[in-house]
PDB file of N, CA and C in Angstrom:
ATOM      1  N   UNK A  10       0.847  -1.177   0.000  1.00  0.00           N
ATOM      2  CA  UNK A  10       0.000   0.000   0.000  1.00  0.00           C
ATOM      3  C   UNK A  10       0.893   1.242   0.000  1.00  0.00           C
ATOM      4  N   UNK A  11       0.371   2.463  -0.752  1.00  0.00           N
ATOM      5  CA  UNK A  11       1.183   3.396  -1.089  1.00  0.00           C
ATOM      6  C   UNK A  11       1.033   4.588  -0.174  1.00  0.00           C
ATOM      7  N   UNK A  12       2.103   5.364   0.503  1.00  0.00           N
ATOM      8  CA  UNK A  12       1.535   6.515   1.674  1.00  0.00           C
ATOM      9  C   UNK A  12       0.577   7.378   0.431  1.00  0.00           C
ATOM     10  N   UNK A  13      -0.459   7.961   1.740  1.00  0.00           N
ATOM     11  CA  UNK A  13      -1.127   8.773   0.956  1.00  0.00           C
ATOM     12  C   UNK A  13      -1.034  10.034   2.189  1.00  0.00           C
ATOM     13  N   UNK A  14      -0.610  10.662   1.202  1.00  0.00           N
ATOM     14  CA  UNK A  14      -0.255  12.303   2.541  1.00  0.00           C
ATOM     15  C   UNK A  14      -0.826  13.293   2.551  1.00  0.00           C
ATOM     16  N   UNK A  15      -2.512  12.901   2.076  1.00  0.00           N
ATOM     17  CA  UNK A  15      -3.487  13.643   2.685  1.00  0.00           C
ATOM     18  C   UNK A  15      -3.726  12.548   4.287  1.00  0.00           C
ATOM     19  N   UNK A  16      -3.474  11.732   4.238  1.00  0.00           N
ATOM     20  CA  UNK A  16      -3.958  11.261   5.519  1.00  0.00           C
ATOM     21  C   UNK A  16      -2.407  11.361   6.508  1.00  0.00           C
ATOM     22  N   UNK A  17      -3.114  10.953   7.939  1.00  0.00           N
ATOM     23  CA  UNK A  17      -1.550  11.220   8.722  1.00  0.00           C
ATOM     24  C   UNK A  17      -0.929   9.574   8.468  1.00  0.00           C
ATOM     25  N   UNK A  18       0.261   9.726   9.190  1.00  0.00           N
ATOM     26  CA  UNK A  18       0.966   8.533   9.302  1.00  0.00           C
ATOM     27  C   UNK A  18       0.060   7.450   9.697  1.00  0.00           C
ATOM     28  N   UNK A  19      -0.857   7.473  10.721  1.00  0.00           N
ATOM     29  CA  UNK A  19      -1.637   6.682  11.691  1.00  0.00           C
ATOM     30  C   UNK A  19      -2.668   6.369  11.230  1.00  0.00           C
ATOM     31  N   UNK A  20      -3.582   6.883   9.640  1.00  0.00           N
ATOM     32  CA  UNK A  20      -4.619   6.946   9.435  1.00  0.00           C
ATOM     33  C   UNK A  20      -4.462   6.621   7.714  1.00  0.00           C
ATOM     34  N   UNK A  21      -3.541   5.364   7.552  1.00  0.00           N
ATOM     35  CA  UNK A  21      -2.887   4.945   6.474  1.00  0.00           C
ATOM     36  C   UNK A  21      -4.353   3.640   5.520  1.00  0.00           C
ATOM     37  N   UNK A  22      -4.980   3.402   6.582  1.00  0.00           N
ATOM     38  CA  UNK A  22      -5.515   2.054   5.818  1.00  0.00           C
ATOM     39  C   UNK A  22      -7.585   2.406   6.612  1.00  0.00           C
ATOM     40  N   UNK A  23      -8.024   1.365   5.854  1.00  0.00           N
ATOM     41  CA  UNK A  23      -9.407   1.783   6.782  1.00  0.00           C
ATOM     42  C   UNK A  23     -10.035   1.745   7.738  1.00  0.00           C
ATOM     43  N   UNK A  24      -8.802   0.591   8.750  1.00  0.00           N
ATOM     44  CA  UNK A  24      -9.152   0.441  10.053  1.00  0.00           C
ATOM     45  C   UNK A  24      -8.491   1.294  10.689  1.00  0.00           C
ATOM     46  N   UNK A  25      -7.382   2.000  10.167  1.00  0.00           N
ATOM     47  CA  UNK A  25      -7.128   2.778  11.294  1.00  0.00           C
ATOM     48  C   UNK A  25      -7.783   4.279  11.117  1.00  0.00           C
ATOM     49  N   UNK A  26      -8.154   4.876  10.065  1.00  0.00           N
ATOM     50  CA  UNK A  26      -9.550   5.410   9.823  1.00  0.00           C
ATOM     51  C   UNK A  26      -9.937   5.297  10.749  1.00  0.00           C
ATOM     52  N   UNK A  27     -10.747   4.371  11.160  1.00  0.00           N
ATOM     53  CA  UNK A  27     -11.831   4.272  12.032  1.00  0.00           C
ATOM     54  C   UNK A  27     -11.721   4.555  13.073  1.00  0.00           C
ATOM     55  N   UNK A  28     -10.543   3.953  13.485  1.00  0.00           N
ATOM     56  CA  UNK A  28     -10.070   3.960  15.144  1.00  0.00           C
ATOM     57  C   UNK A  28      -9.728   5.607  15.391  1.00  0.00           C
ATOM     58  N   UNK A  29      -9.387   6.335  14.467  1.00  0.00           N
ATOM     59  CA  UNK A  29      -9.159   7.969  14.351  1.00  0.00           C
ATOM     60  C   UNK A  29     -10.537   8.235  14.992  1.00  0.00           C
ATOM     61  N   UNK A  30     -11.287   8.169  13.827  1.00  0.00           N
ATOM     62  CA  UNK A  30     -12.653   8.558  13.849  1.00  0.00           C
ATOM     63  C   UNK A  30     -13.101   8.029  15.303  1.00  0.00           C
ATOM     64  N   UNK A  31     -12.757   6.665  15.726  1.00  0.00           N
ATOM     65  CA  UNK A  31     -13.514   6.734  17.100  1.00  0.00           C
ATOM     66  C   UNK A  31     -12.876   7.387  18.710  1.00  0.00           C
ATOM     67  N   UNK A  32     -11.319   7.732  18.366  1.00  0.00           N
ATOM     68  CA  UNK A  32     -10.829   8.756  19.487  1.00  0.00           C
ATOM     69  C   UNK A  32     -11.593   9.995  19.116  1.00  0.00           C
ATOM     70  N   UNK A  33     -11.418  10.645  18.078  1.00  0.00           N
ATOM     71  CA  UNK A  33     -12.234  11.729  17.611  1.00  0.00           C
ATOM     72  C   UNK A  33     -13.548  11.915  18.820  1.00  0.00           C
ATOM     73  N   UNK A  34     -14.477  11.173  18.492  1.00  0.00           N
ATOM     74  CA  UNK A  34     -15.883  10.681  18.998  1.00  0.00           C
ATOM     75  C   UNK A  34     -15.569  10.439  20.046  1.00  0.00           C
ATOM     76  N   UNK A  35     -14.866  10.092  20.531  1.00  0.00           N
ATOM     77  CA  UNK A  35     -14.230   9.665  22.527  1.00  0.00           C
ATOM     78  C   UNK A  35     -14.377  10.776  23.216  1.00  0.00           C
ATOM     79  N   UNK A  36     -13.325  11.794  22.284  1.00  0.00           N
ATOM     80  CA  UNK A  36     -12.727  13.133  23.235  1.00  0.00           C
ATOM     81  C   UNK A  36     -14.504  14.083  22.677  1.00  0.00           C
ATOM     82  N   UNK A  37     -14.920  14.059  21.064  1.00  0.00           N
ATOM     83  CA  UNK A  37     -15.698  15.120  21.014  1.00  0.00           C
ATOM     84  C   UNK A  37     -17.417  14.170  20.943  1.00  0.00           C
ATOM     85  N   UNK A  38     -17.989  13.877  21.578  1.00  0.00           N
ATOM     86  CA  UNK A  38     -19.130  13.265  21.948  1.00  0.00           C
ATOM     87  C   UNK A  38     -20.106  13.347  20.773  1.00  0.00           C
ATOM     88  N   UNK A  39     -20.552  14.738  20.605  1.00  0.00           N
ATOM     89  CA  UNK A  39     -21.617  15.728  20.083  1.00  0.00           C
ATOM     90  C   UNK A  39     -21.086  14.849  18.527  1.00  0.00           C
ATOM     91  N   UNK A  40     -20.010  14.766  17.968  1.00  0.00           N
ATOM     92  CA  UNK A  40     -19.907  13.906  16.747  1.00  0.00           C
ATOM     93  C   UNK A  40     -20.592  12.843  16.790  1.00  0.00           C
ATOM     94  N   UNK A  41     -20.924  12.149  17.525  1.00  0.00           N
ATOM     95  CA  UNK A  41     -21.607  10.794  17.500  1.00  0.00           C
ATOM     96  C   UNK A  41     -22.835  11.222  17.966  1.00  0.00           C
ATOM     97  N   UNK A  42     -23.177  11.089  19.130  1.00  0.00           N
ATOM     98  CA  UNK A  42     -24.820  11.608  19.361  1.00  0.00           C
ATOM     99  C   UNK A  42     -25.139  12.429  18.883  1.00  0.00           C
ATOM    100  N   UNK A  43     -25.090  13.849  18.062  1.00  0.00           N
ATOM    101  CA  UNK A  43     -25.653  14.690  17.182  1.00  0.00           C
ATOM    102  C   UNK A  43     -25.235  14.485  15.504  1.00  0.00           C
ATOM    103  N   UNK A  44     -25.019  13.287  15.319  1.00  0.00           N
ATOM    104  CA  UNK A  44     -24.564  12.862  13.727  1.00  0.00           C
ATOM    105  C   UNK A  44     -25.595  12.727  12.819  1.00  0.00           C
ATOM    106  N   UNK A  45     -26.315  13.227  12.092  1.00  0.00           N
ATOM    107  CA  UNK A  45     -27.190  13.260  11.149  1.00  0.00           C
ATOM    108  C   UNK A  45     -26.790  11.975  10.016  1.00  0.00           C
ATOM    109  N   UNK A  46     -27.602  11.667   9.563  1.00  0.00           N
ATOM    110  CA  UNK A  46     -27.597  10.356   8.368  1.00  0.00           C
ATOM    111  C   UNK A  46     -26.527  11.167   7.643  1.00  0.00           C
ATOM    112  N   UNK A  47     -26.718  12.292   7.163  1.00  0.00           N
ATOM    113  CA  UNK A  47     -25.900  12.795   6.539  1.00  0.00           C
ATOM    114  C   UNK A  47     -24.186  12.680   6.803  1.00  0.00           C
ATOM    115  N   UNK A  48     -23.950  12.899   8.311  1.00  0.00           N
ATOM    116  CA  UNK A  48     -22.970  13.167   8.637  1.00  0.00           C
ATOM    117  C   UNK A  48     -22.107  11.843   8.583  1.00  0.00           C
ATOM    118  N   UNK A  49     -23.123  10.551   9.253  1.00  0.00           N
ATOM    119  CA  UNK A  49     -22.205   9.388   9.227  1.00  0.00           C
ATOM    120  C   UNK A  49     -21.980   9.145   7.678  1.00  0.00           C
ATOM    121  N   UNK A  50     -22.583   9.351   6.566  1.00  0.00           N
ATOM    122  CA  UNK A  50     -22.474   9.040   5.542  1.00  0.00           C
ATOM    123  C   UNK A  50     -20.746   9.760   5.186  1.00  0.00           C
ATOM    124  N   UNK A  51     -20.950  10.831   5.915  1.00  0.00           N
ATOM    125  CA  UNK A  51     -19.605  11.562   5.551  1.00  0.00           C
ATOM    126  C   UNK A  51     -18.372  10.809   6.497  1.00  0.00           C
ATOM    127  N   UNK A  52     -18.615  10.698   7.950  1.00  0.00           N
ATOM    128  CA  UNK A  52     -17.661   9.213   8.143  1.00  0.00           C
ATOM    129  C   UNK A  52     -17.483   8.205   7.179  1.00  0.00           C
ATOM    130  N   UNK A  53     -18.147   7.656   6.926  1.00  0.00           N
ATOM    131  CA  UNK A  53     -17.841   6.330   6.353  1.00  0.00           C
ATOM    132  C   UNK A  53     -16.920   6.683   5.273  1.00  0.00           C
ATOM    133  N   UNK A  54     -17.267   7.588   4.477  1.00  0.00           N
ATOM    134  CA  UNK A  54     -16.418   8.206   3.289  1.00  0.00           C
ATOM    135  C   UNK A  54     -15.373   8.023   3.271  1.00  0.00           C
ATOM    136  N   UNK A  55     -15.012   9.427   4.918  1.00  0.00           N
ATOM    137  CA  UNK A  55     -13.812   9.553   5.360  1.00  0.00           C
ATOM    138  C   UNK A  55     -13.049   7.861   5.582  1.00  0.00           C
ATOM    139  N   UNK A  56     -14.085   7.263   6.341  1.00  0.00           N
ATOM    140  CA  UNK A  56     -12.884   5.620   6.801  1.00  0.00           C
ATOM    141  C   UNK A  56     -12.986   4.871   5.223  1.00  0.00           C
ATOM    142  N   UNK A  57     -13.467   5.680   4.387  1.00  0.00           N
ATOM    143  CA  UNK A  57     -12.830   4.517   3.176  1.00  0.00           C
ATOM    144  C   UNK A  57     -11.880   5.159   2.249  1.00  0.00           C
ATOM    145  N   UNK A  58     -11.149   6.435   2.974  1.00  0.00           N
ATOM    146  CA  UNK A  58     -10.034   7.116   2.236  1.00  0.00           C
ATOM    147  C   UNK A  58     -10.829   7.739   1.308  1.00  0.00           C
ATOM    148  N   UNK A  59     -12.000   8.267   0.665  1.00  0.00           N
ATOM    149  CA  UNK A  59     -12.844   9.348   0.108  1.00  0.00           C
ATOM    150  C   UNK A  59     -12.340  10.777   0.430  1.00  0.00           C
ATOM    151  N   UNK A  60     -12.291  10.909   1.579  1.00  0.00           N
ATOM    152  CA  UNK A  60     -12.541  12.250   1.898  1.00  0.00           C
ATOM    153  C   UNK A  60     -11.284  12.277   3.380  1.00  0.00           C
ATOM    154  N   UNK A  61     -10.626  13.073   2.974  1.00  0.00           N
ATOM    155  CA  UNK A  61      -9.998  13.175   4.811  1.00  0.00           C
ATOM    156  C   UNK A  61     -10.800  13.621   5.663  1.00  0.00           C
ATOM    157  N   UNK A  62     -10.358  14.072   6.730  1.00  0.00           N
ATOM    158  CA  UNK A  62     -10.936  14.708   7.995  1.00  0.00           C
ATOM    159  C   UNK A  62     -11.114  16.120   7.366  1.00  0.00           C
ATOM    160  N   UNK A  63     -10.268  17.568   6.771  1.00  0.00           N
ATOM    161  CA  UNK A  63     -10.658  18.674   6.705  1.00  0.00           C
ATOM    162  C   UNK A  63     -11.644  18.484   5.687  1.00  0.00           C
ATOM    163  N   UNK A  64     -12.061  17.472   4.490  1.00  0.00           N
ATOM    164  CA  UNK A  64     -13.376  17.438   3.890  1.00  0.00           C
ATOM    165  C   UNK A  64     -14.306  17.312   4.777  1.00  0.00           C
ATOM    166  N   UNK A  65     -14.343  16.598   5.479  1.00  0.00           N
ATOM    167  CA  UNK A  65     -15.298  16.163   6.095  1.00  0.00           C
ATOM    168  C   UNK A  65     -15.814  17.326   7.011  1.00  0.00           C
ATOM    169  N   UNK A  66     -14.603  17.944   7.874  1.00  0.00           N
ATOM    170  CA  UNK A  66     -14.945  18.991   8.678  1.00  0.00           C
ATOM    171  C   UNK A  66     -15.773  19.898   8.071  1.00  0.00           C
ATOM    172  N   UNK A  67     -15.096  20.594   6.778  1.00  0.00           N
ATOM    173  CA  UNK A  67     -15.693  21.392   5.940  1.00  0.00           C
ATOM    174  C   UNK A  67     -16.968  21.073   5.219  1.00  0.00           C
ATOM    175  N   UNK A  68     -17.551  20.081   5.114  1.00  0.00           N
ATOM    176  CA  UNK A  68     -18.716  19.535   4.561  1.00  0.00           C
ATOM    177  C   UNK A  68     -19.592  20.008   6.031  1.00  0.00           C
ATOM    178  N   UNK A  69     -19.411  19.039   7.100  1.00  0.00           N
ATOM    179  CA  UNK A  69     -20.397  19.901   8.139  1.00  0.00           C
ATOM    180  C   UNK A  69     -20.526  20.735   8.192  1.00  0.00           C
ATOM    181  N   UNK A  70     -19.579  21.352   8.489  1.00  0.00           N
ATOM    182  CA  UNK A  70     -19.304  23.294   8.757  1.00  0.00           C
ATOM    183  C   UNK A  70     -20.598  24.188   7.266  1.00  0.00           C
ATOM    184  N   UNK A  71     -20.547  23.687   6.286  1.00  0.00           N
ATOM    185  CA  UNK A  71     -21.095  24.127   5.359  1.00  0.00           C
ATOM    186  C   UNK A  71     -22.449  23.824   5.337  1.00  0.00           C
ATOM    187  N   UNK A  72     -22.812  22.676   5.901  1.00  0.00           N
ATOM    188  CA  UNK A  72     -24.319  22.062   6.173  1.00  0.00           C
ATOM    189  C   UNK A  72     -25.159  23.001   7.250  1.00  0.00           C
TER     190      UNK A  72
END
């Protein structure tokens, strides 16, 4: 697998995606209990290397 350096070192493949995404959700709550269909749709994205985290940020932020 090839680095991709929109993502960090740690957030190389789709499980560790996830595991991002679920410290994320650890420390900031309101991501998970206030997540609109919309929004997890934009997780999942993000954990399949679609979209990094500042898409994603910026997609809410714009919603």
């Amino acid at each position: 697998m090839a680095y991709d350096a929109r993502f960090g070192p740690t957030a190389q493949t789709p499980a560790q995606r996830a595991r991002v995404l679920e410290q994320l959700q650890a420390a900031l709550p309101y991501l998970k209990t206030k997540a609109t269909p919309s929004a997890r749709q934009l997780y999942a994205r993000y954990v399949a290397g679609e979209l990094t985290w500042v898409d994603v940020h910026q997609a809410l932020n714009a919603a």
